Tab-separated table of C-alpha atoms and ligand atoms in Angstrom:
chain	number	residue	atom	x	y	z
G	86	MET	CA	-17.511	-23.320	31.199
G	87	LEU	CA	-15.434	-24.177	34.231
G	88	VAL	CA	-16.621	-27.076	36.273
G	89	ALA	CA	-17.830	-26.126	39.726
G	90	ARG	CA	-18.620	-28.031	42.873
G	91	ILE	CA	-22.258	-27.336	43.648
G	92	LEU	CA	-24.102	-28.323	46.803
G	93	VAL	CA	-27.778	-28.947	46.117
G	94	GLY	CA	-29.889	-28.775	49.258
G	95	VAL	CA	-33.334	-30.334	49.000
G	96	THR	CA	-35.877	-29.618	51.727
G	97	GLY	CA	-39.270	-31.181	52.328
G	98	GLY	CA	-41.922	-30.189	49.843
G	99	ILE	CA	-43.671	-31.760	46.898
G	100	ALA	CA	-41.469	-29.642	44.597
G	101	ALA	CA	-38.597	-31.952	45.617
G	102	TYR	CA	-39.460	-33.931	42.483
G	103	LYS	CA	-38.421	-30.906	40.408
G	104	ALA	CA	-35.071	-30.832	42.227
G	105	CYS	CA	-34.273	-34.137	40.463
G	106	GLU	CA	-34.371	-32.287	37.153
G	107	LEU	CA	-32.212	-29.480	38.577
G	108	VAL	CA	-29.572	-32.014	39.678
G	109	ARG	CA	-29.717	-33.652	36.249
G	110	LEU	CA	-29.215	-30.304	34.469
G	111	LEU	CA	-26.284	-29.313	36.690
G	112	VAL	CA	-24.601	-32.699	36.218
G	113	LYS	CA	-25.173	-32.405	32.474
G	114	GLY	CA	-23.480	-28.984	32.636
G	115	GLY	CA	-20.372	-30.817	33.812
G	116	HIS	CA	-20.559	-29.819	37.472
G	117	ASP	CA	-19.639	-31.877	40.492
G	118	VAL	CA	-22.965	-32.032	42.335
G	119	VAL	CA	-23.291	-32.956	46.009
G	120	PRO	CA	-26.910	-33.570	47.066
G	121	LEU	CA	-27.913	-32.746	50.645
G	122	VAL	CA	-31.360	-34.121	51.331
G	123	THR	CA	-33.261	-33.441	54.568
G	124	GLU	CA	-35.416	-36.075	56.269
G	125	GLY	CA	-38.479	-34.106	55.177
G	126	ALA	CA	-37.418	-34.157	51.534
G	127	ASP	CA	-36.617	-37.861	51.736
G	128	ARG	CA	-40.331	-38.493	52.397
G	129	PHE	CA	-41.137	-37.046	48.954
G	130	VAL	CA	-38.175	-38.256	46.888
G	131	ARG	CA	-35.723	-40.800	48.229
G	132	ARG	CA	-32.186	-39.674	48.846
G	133	GLN	CA	-30.960	-42.519	46.609
G	134	THR	CA	-32.563	-40.842	43.592
G	135	PHE	CA	-30.457	-37.724	44.067
G	136	PHE	CA	-27.306	-39.746	44.608
G	137	ALA	CA	-27.951	-41.724	41.439
G	138	LEU	CA	-28.597	-38.553	39.413
G	139	SER	CA	-25.401	-36.956	40.693
G	140	ARG	CA	-23.479	-40.205	40.118
G	141	ARG	CA	-22.453	-40.653	43.711
G	142	GLU	CA	-22.384	-43.611	46.048
G	143	PRO	CA	-25.123	-43.275	48.689
G	144	THR	CA	-22.581	-44.324	51.292
G	145	GLU	CA	-20.195	-41.488	50.488
G	146	ASP	CA	-19.196	-39.251	53.379
G	147	LEU	CA	-20.320	-35.795	52.275
G	148	TYR	CA	-18.688	-33.725	54.996
G	149	ALA	CA	-15.404	-33.448	53.080
G	150	HIS	CA	-17.198	-31.628	50.236
G	151	LEU	CA	-19.081	-29.153	52.340
G	152	THR	CA	-16.260	-26.722	52.989
G	153	ARG	CA	-15.049	-26.568	49.422
G	154	ALA	CA	-18.096	-25.710	47.352
G	155	ASP	CA	-18.258	-22.945	44.757
G	156	LEU	CA	-22.008	-22.566	45.054
G	157	PHE	CA	-24.856	-23.742	47.247
G	158	VAL	CA	-28.371	-23.976	45.849
G	159	ILE	CA	-31.381	-24.949	47.948
G	160	ALA	CA	-34.406	-26.069	45.932
G	161	PRO	CA	-37.079	-26.356	47.055
G	162	LEU	CA	-36.658	-24.141	50.086
G	163	THR	CA	-39.496	-24.556	52.558
G	164	ALA	CA	-40.789	-21.732	54.772
G	165	ASN	CA	-39.309	-23.564	57.728
G	166	THR	CA	-35.785	-23.851	56.304
G	167	LEU	CA	-36.016	-20.282	55.006
G	168	ALA	CA	-36.677	-19.122	58.581
G	169	LYS	CA	-33.797	-21.239	59.869
G	170	LEU	CA	-31.409	-19.728	57.315
G	171	ALA	CA	-32.462	-16.209	58.261
G	172	HIS	CA	-31.694	-16.917	61.906
G	173	GLY	CA	-28.599	-19.055	61.498
G	174	ILE	CA	-30.139	-22.214	62.913
G	175	ALA	CA	-28.132	-25.305	62.040
G	176	ASP	CA	-30.030	-28.467	62.904
G	177	ASN	CA	-29.623	-30.677	59.854
G	178	LEU	CA	-27.163	-31.251	57.037
G	179	VAL	CA	-28.650	-28.524	54.818
G	180	THR	CA	-28.794	-25.776	57.444
G	181	GLU	CA	-25.380	-26.712	58.866
G	182	ALA	CA	-23.822	-26.581	55.420
G	183	ALA	CA	-25.531	-23.243	54.708
G	184	LEU	CA	-24.064	-21.730	57.848
G	185	ALA	CA	-20.566	-22.967	57.020
G	186	HIS	CA	-20.694	-22.127	53.302
G	187	ARG	CA	-18.649	-19.098	52.206
G	188	GLY	CA	-19.646	-18.730	48.553
G	189	PRO	CA	-22.827	-17.672	46.793
G	190	LEU	CA	-26.174	-19.095	47.922
G	191	VAL	CA	-29.128	-19.491	45.559
G	192	VAL	CA	-32.530	-20.437	46.962
G	193	ALA	CA	-35.772	-21.400	45.258
G	194	PRO	CA	-38.605	-21.076	47.795
G	195	ALA	CA	-41.699	-23.221	47.470
G	196	MET	CA	-44.622	-23.023	49.855
G	197	ASN	CA	-48.295	-22.306	50.297
G	198	PRO	CA	-49.141	-18.741	49.079
G	199	ARG	CA	-50.358	-17.625	52.506
G	200	MET	CA	-47.158	-18.851	54.135
G	201	TRP	CA	-45.146	-16.978	51.499
G	202	ALA	CA	-47.138	-13.768	52.058
G	203	SER	CA	-46.906	-13.916	55.860
G	204	GLN	CA	-45.045	-11.113	57.606
G	205	ALA	CA	-42.678	-13.566	59.239
G	206	THR	CA	-41.646	-15.133	55.912
G	207	GLN	CA	-41.317	-11.758	54.205
G	208	ALA	CA	-39.113	-10.444	57.036
G	209	ASN	CA	-36.933	-13.551	56.698
G	210	VAL	CA	-36.743	-13.075	52.928
G	211	ALA	CA	-35.626	-9.460	53.444
G	212	THR	CA	-32.907	-10.666	55.833
G	213	LEU	CA	-31.606	-13.176	53.291
G	214	ARG	CA	-31.710	-10.652	50.437
G	215	ALA	CA	-29.770	-8.095	52.487
G	216	ARG	CA	-27.159	-10.782	53.081
G	217	GLY	CA	-26.756	-11.238	49.354
G	218	VAL	CA	-28.649	-14.515	48.976
G	219	GLU	CA	-30.050	-14.866	45.463
G	220	LEU	CA	-33.743	-15.772	45.379
G	221	VAL	CA	-35.265	-17.448	42.338
G	222	GLY	CA	-39.061	-17.260	42.471
G	223	PRO	CA	-41.405	-18.348	43.849
G	224	ASP	CA	-43.683	-18.155	40.820
G	225	GLU	CA	-47.410	-17.653	40.609
G	226	GLY	CA	-49.480	-20.614	39.571
G	227	GLU	CA	-51.458	-23.589	40.733
G	228	LEU	CA	-49.943	-25.377	43.679
G	229	ALA	CA	-49.976	-29.100	44.279
G	230	GLU	CA	-52.825	-28.832	46.782
G	231	GLY	CA	-55.002	-27.112	44.150
G	232	GLU	CA	-54.662	-23.559	45.464
G	233	TRP	CA	-53.644	-20.685	43.155
G	234	GLY	CA	-51.108	-18.003	44.137
G	235	VAL	CA	-47.464	-17.103	44.580
G	236	GLY	CA	-45.541	-19.997	46.076
G	237	ARG	CA	-44.688	-22.404	43.287
G	238	MET	CA	-41.041	-23.302	42.921
G	239	SER	CA	-39.476	-21.846	39.777
G	240	GLU	CA	-38.677	-24.203	36.936
G	241	PRO	CA	-35.359	-26.099	37.181
G	242	GLU	CA	-34.056	-24.383	34.002
G	243	GLU	CA	-34.513	-20.982	35.624
G	244	ILE	CA	-32.722	-22.051	38.800
G	245	GLN	CA	-29.918	-23.559	36.736
G	246	ALA	CA	-29.555	-20.256	34.813
G	247	ALA	CA	-29.229	-18.334	38.107
G	248	CYS	CA	-26.493	-20.756	39.217
G	249	GLU	CA	-24.585	-20.476	35.941
G	250	GLY	CA	-24.882	-16.686	36.105
G	251	LEU	CA	-23.228	-16.628	39.510
G	252	LEU	CA	-20.508	-19.049	38.458
G	253	ALA	CA	-19.722	-17.269	35.197
G	254	HIS	CA	-17.386	-14.670	36.706
G	255	ARG	CA	-15.566	-17.083	38.986
G	256	GLU	CA	-12.167	-16.854	37.339
G	257	GLN	CA	-12.569	-13.384	35.844
G	258	LEU	CA	-10.058	-11.769	38.209
G	259	ALA	CA	-7.702	-14.707	38.774
G	260	GLY	CA	-4.185	-13.444	39.350
G	261	ARG	CA	-5.286	-9.821	39.878
G	262	ARG	CA	-4.255	-8.236	43.145
G	263	PHE	CA	-6.759	-5.945	44.837
G	264	LEU	CA	-5.871	-3.587	47.653
G	265	ILE	CA	-9.074	-2.320	49.271
G	266	SER	CA	-9.414	0.101	52.171
G	267	ALA	CA	-12.654	-0.038	54.142
G	268	GLY	CA	-14.255	1.426	57.233
G	269	GLY	CA	-13.759	4.767	58.923
G	270	THR	CA	-10.641	6.064	60.626
G	271	ARG	CA	-10.632	7.204	64.265
G	272	GLU	CA	-8.293	9.990	65.230
G	273	PRO	CA	-7.424	9.974	68.942
G	274	LEU	CA	-8.077	12.985	71.176
G	275	ASP	CA	-6.686	11.114	74.162
G	276	ASP	CA	-6.402	7.444	75.090
G	277	VAL	CA	-10.177	6.901	75.207
G	278	ARG	CA	-11.767	9.466	72.874
G	279	PHE	CA	-11.551	9.918	69.164
G	280	VAL	CA	-12.845	11.935	66.231
G	281	GLY	CA	-14.465	9.493	63.847
G	282	ASN	CA	-17.127	9.065	61.206
G	283	ARG	CA	-20.138	6.860	60.525
G	284	SER	CA	-18.661	4.527	57.935
G	285	SER	CA	-19.381	0.878	58.786
G	286	GLY	CA	-17.073	-0.622	56.187
G	287	ARG	CA	-19.932	-2.584	54.554
G	288	MET	CA	-19.287	-1.234	51.073
G	289	GLY	CA	-15.542	-1.970	51.151
G	290	VAL	CA	-16.156	-5.420	52.628
G	291	ALA	CA	-18.750	-6.161	49.918
G	292	LEU	CA	-16.158	-5.154	47.305
G	293	ALA	CA	-13.544	-7.410	48.898
G	294	GLU	CA	-16.027	-10.301	48.873
G	295	GLU	CA	-16.937	-9.717	45.253
G	296	ALA	CA	-13.309	-9.482	44.080
G	297	LEU	CA	-12.509	-12.639	46.050
G	298	ARG	CA	-15.492	-14.442	44.542
G	299	ARG	CA	-14.106	-13.696	41.085
G	300	GLY	CA	-10.711	-15.145	41.912
G	301	ALA	CA	-8.704	-12.037	42.865
G	302	ASP	CA	-6.086	-11.911	45.629
G	303	VAL	CA	-7.454	-9.393	48.071
G	304	THR	CA	-5.790	-7.370	50.801
G	305	LEU	CA	-8.180	-5.428	53.000
G	306	VAL	CA	-6.862	-2.431	54.899
G	307	ALA	CA	-9.446	-2.301	57.665
G	308	SER	CA	-10.304	0.800	59.675
G	309	ASN	CA	-12.596	-0.048	62.568
G	310	LEU	CA	-14.999	-2.274	60.640
G	311	SER	CA	-18.399	-2.875	62.175
G	312	VAL	CA	-18.925	-5.935	59.975
G	313	PRO	CA	-16.648	-8.987	59.820
G	314	ALA	CA	-13.940	-9.109	57.154
G	315	PRO	CA	-14.544	-11.900	54.630
G	316	LEU	CA	-12.652	-15.140	55.105
G	317	GLY	CA	-9.922	-15.557	52.548
G	318	VAL	CA	-8.702	-11.968	52.378
G	319	ASP	CA	-5.512	-10.667	53.981
G	320	VAL	CA	-6.527	-8.164	56.626
G	321	VAL	CA	-4.290	-5.313	57.740
G	322	GLN	CA	-5.655	-3.292	60.646
G	323	ALA	CA	-5.280	0.464	60.230
G	324	PRO	CA	-7.304	2.368	62.831
G	325	THR	CA	-6.099	5.910	62.032
G	326	ALA	CA	-5.557	7.959	58.873
G	327	ALA	CA	-1.794	7.798	59.423
G	328	ALA	CA	-1.850	3.998	59.843
G	329	LEU	CA	-4.051	3.642	56.780
G	330	GLU	CA	-1.791	5.853	54.687
G	331	GLU	CA	1.233	3.827	55.698
G	332	ALA	CA	-0.500	0.481	55.138
G	333	VAL	CA	-1.837	1.416	51.696
G	334	LEU	CA	1.299	3.120	50.377
G	335	ALA	CA	3.500	0.233	51.556
G	336	ARG	CA	1.432	-2.213	49.472
G	337	ALA	CA	0.498	-0.034	46.503
G	338	ASP	CA	3.324	-1.222	44.246
G	339	ASP	CA	2.099	-4.811	44.470
G	340	ALA	CA	-1.479	-4.006	43.523
G	341	ASP	CA	-3.256	-4.121	40.156
G	342	VAL	CA	-6.292	-2.350	41.556
G	343	ILE	CA	-6.506	-0.026	44.555
G	344	VAL	CA	-9.951	0.786	45.890
G	345	MET	CA	-10.160	3.576	48.457
G	346	ALA	CA	-13.524	2.791	50.009
G	347	ALA	CA	-12.495	3.883	53.511
G	348	ALA	CA	-13.774	7.138	54.916
G	349	VAL	CA	-10.399	8.612	55.808
G	350	ALA	CA	-10.417	11.572	58.194
G	351	ASP	CA	-9.378	14.764	56.449
G	352	TYR	CA	-8.284	16.233	59.788
G	353	ARG	CA	-6.897	14.826	63.012
G	354	PRO	CA	-6.366	16.421	66.441
G	355	ALA	CA	-2.978	18.122	66.307
G	356	GLU	CA	-2.164	16.640	69.673
G	357	ALA	CA	-3.416	13.373	71.165
G	358	LEU	CA	-3.279	13.611	74.946
G	359	ALA	CA	-1.867	10.783	77.021
G	360	GLY	CA	-4.288	9.078	79.410
G	361	LYS	CA	-7.849	10.340	79.796
G	362	ARG	CA	-8.320	14.078	79.874
G	363	ALA	CA	-10.220	15.060	83.024
G	364	LYS	CA	-13.051	17.575	82.786
G	365	ASP	CA	-12.301	20.966	84.330
G	366	GLY	CA	-15.461	22.880	83.502
G	367	ALA	CA	-13.762	25.092	80.932
G	368	ALA	CA	-14.204	24.801	77.178
G	369	TRP	CA	-11.924	22.330	75.411
G	370	THR	CA	-10.541	23.736	72.220
G	371	ILE	CA	-9.168	21.205	69.811
G	372	GLU	CA	-6.890	22.095	66.974
G	373	LEU	CA	-7.225	19.889	63.930
G	374	GLU	CA	-4.470	19.428	61.396
G	375	PRO	CA	-4.862	17.990	57.891
G	376	THR	CA	-4.061	14.355	57.206
G	377	GLY	CA	-2.417	13.094	54.035
G	378	ASP	CA	-4.776	12.460	51.118
G	379	VAL	CA	-3.983	8.866	50.265
G	380	LEU	CA	-5.927	8.739	47.007
G	381	ARG	CA	-4.258	11.922	45.781
G	382	THR	CA	-0.790	10.578	46.679
G	383	LEU	CA	-1.588	7.353	44.805
G	384	GLY	CA	-2.758	9.369	41.793
G	385	GLU	CA	0.480	11.336	41.738
G	386	ARG	CA	2.618	8.200	41.599
G	387	ASP	CA	3.885	6.912	38.339
G	388	ALA	CA	2.342	3.486	38.751
G	389	ASP	CA	0.167	1.068	36.874
G	390	ALA	CA	-2.504	0.243	39.410
G	391	LEU	CA	-6.058	1.110	38.533
G	392	LEU	CA	-7.314	3.660	41.066
G	393	VAL	CA	-10.867	3.669	42.371
G	394	GLY	CA	-12.030	6.375	44.757
G	395	PHE	CA	-15.314	7.157	46.455
G	396	ALA	CA	-16.975	10.521	46.574
G	397	ALA	CA	-19.435	11.005	49.386
G	398	GLU	CA	-21.042	14.321	48.580
G	399	ALA	CA	-24.225	16.078	49.581
G	400	GLY	CA	-26.592	18.615	48.128
G	401	GLU	CA	-26.585	20.660	44.941
G	402	ALA	CA	-23.878	20.058	42.376
G	403	ALA	CA	-22.738	17.002	44.354
G	404	ILE	CA	-22.142	14.985	41.193
G	405	GLU	CA	-20.162	17.860	39.685
G	406	ARG	CA	-17.819	17.806	42.665
G	407	ALA	CA	-17.486	14.040	42.285
G	408	ARG	CA	-16.561	14.471	38.612
G	409	ARG	CA	-13.902	16.981	39.582
G	410	LYS	CA	-12.495	14.518	42.097
G	411	LEU	CA	-11.791	12.063	39.261
G	412	THR	CA	-9.487	14.529	37.487
G	413	ASP	CA	-8.139	16.252	40.633
G	414	LYS	CA	-7.006	12.996	42.176
G	415	ASN	CA	-6.118	11.358	38.865
G	416	ALA	CA	-8.290	8.310	39.555
G	417	ASN	CA	-9.632	5.879	36.949
G	418	LEU	CA	-13.040	5.569	38.534
G	419	ILE	CA	-14.994	7.502	41.149
G	420	VAL	CA	-17.964	5.901	42.863
G	421	PHE	CA	-20.310	8.730	43.733
G	422	ASN	CA	-22.977	8.485	46.385
G	423	ASP	CA	-25.227	11.147	47.804
G	424	VAL	CA	-24.726	11.297	51.569
G	425	SER	CA	-27.642	13.661	52.088
G	426	ARG	CA	-29.994	10.661	51.728
G	427	SER	CA	-30.513	8.570	54.861
G	428	ASP	CA	-31.818	5.469	53.051
G	429	ILE	CA	-28.504	4.766	51.329
G	430	GLY	CA	-24.806	5.052	52.055
G	431	PHE	CA	-23.464	5.320	55.607
G	432	GLU	CA	-24.566	2.479	57.900
G	433	ALA	CA	-27.332	1.470	55.460
G	434	GLU	CA	-27.670	-1.979	53.877
G	435	GLU	CA	-28.331	-0.469	50.467
G	436	ASN	CA	-26.654	2.040	48.260
G	437	GLU	CA	-27.248	3.867	44.995
G	438	VAL	CA	-24.244	5.145	43.101
G	439	VAL	CA	-23.013	6.668	39.890
G	440	LEU	CA	-19.814	5.210	38.459
G	441	ILE	CA	-17.856	8.103	37.025
G	442	GLY	CA	-15.125	7.045	34.613
G	443	ARG	CA	-12.898	9.072	32.351
G	444	GLU	CA	-14.955	8.224	29.295
G	445	SER	CA	-18.355	7.250	30.601
G	446	GLU	CA	-20.786	7.381	33.491
G	447	ARG	CA	-23.182	4.737	34.681
G	448	ARG	CA	-25.953	5.031	37.276
G	449	ILE	CA	-26.551	1.956	39.430
G	450	ASP	CA	-30.052	1.918	40.892
G	451	LYS	CA	-30.667	1.415	44.595
G	452	ALA	CA	-29.720	-2.132	45.544
G	453	PRO	CA	-28.118	-4.141	48.372
G	454	LYS	CA	-24.451	-3.262	48.802
G	455	ARG	CA	-23.480	-6.660	47.405
G	456	ALA	CA	-25.197	-5.907	44.094
G	457	ILE	CA	-23.587	-2.458	44.015
G	458	ALA	CA	-20.218	-4.098	44.686
G	459	ALA	CA	-20.808	-6.482	41.767
G	460	ALA	CA	-21.526	-3.531	39.459
G	461	ILE	CA	-18.371	-1.727	40.600
G	462	VAL	CA	-16.253	-4.851	40.140
G	463	ASP	CA	-17.823	-5.377	36.684
G	464	GLU	CA	-16.624	-1.911	35.749
G	465	VAL	CA	-13.148	-2.491	37.231
G	466	ALA	CA	-12.879	-5.778	35.309
G	467	ARG	CA	-13.870	-3.967	32.125
G	468	LEU	CA	-11.237	-1.276	32.701
G	469	LEU	CA	-8.570	-3.922	33.397
G	470	GLU	CA	-9.403	-5.725	30.161
G	471	GLU	CA	-9.394	-2.456	28.262
G	472	ARG	CA	-5.971	-1.677	29.668
G	473	ASP	CA	-4.642	-5.172	28.821
G	474	GLY	CA	-5.954	-4.685	25.295
G	475	ARG	CA	-4.020	-1.493	24.971
G	476	GLY	CA	-0.907	-3.339	26.158
G	477	ARG	CA	-0.662	-0.705	28.905
B	759	LIG	N1	-9.429	9.883	50.773
B	759	LIG	C1	-8.100	9.578	50.991
B	759	LIG	N2	-7.402	10.232	51.970
B	759	LIG	C2	-7.991	11.188	52.709
B	759	LIG	C3	-9.351	11.512	52.469
B	759	LIG	C4	-10.036	10.839	51.509
B	759	LIG	O1	-7.558	8.717	50.314
B	759	LIG	N3	-7.293	11.805	53.648
B	759	LIG	C5	-10.146	9.166	49.713
B	759	LIG	C6	-11.355	8.418	50.175
B	759	LIG	O2	-11.043	7.093	50.530
B	759	LIG	C7	-12.253	8.472	48.952
B	759	LIG	C8	-11.886	9.761	48.277
B	759	LIG	O3	-10.618	10.121	48.813
B	759	LIG	O4	-11.960	7.425	48.046
B	759	LIG	C9	-12.860	10.892	48.451
B	759	LIG	O5	-13.031	11.254	49.769
B	759	LIG	P1	-14.124	12.347	50.245
B	759	LIG	O6	-14.102	12.387	51.723
B	759	LIG	O7	-15.383	12.155	49.535
B	759	LIG	O8	-13.577	13.672	49.667
B	759	LIG	P2	-12.272	14.425	50.038
B	759	LIG	O9	-11.133	13.777	49.387
B	759	LIG	O10	-12.215	14.552	51.509
B	759	LIG	O11	-12.498	15.796	49.299
B	759	LIG	P3	-13.373	17.043	49.787
B	759	LIG	O12	-13.250	17.076	51.265
B	759	LIG	O13	-12.710	18.137	49.076
B	759	LIG	O14	-14.753	16.792	49.286
């Protein structure tokens, strides 16, 4: 097991005493633990205890460690800090560090059952989940004040297991180069109008984040993203199908894995007018011409890179068409999603896909795009290992 730097945030609740055991377990696992204890938590368990357990001097300046952590775990997480995290409030060391942290975040909520069940808390929990935060618990049981219900912090062993699970894949893709296209292209009609599509880029960005998290070098070819590109990836802007084609093909030889998650226009206006076309009352007929199919061109090359395509299909026999795409475009993996459903796919936070490989298929149940990205990257990692095993 590789040693990781882990920030342990402790917020004010009686369960803070259980955070001592969590720190002890993580230190025992060989990790470099940095405790961040709020004033509220300090009233339950003194800061010095956490410093002693993590073998640190209480006088140490922690700021230097905050930007270089592999994982951040907050246990216990009070309802108050949970709300602050959901809204990006940074008013103490724990919430400031959470806002600045770029890696995985694990939280173990602990609060009164009625506070946990409240609409406000549940809305905040949904916000954190959608952002990819991993929640452990809370469990059902008797709380310190004698009440029974859901709100007890999970046991330290369970929180530790969640942390180790997230850290396990850290180096899995070290040295692998990923080229990922994301977003939707916009094909100009004139200088202000375009023909576009509804892709937000969330899925491609989630894939870039996941590959990065596992140690890969990631280049993101970005077409009009409506979400920010992750820090730590090389971003190449490619607003149109032509720009995307050029950007991807120019970098394809250097890639071990190419993921075409972008929704590339199949057609573009044959002529883009200069300036802004004025209205004249008459109909405006636009001629569309086909664009180059980047995935197909990549599949026709005699190259080593593993090719992953997406198939956004709707209606009857959609999956059949996706299966055909795998062979037609000579890809190694096609990620199929059904665009006739409004609860998944375009612009949605969640997705549900089938991973279609040459030898097997796997359905991934509806989940946040980050979890879907993890499943796709799992499959890519498996295919890379399989290929290494075969000595190419
Ligand atoms: N794609 C591409 N270049 C294009 C169009 C699509 O590389 N000009 C890629 C997409 O990034 C995606 C895959 O091809 O990975 C499938 O795209 P999709 O739009 O689902 O299907 P099409 O290729 O357009 O096929 P069809 O229109 O026949 O369904």
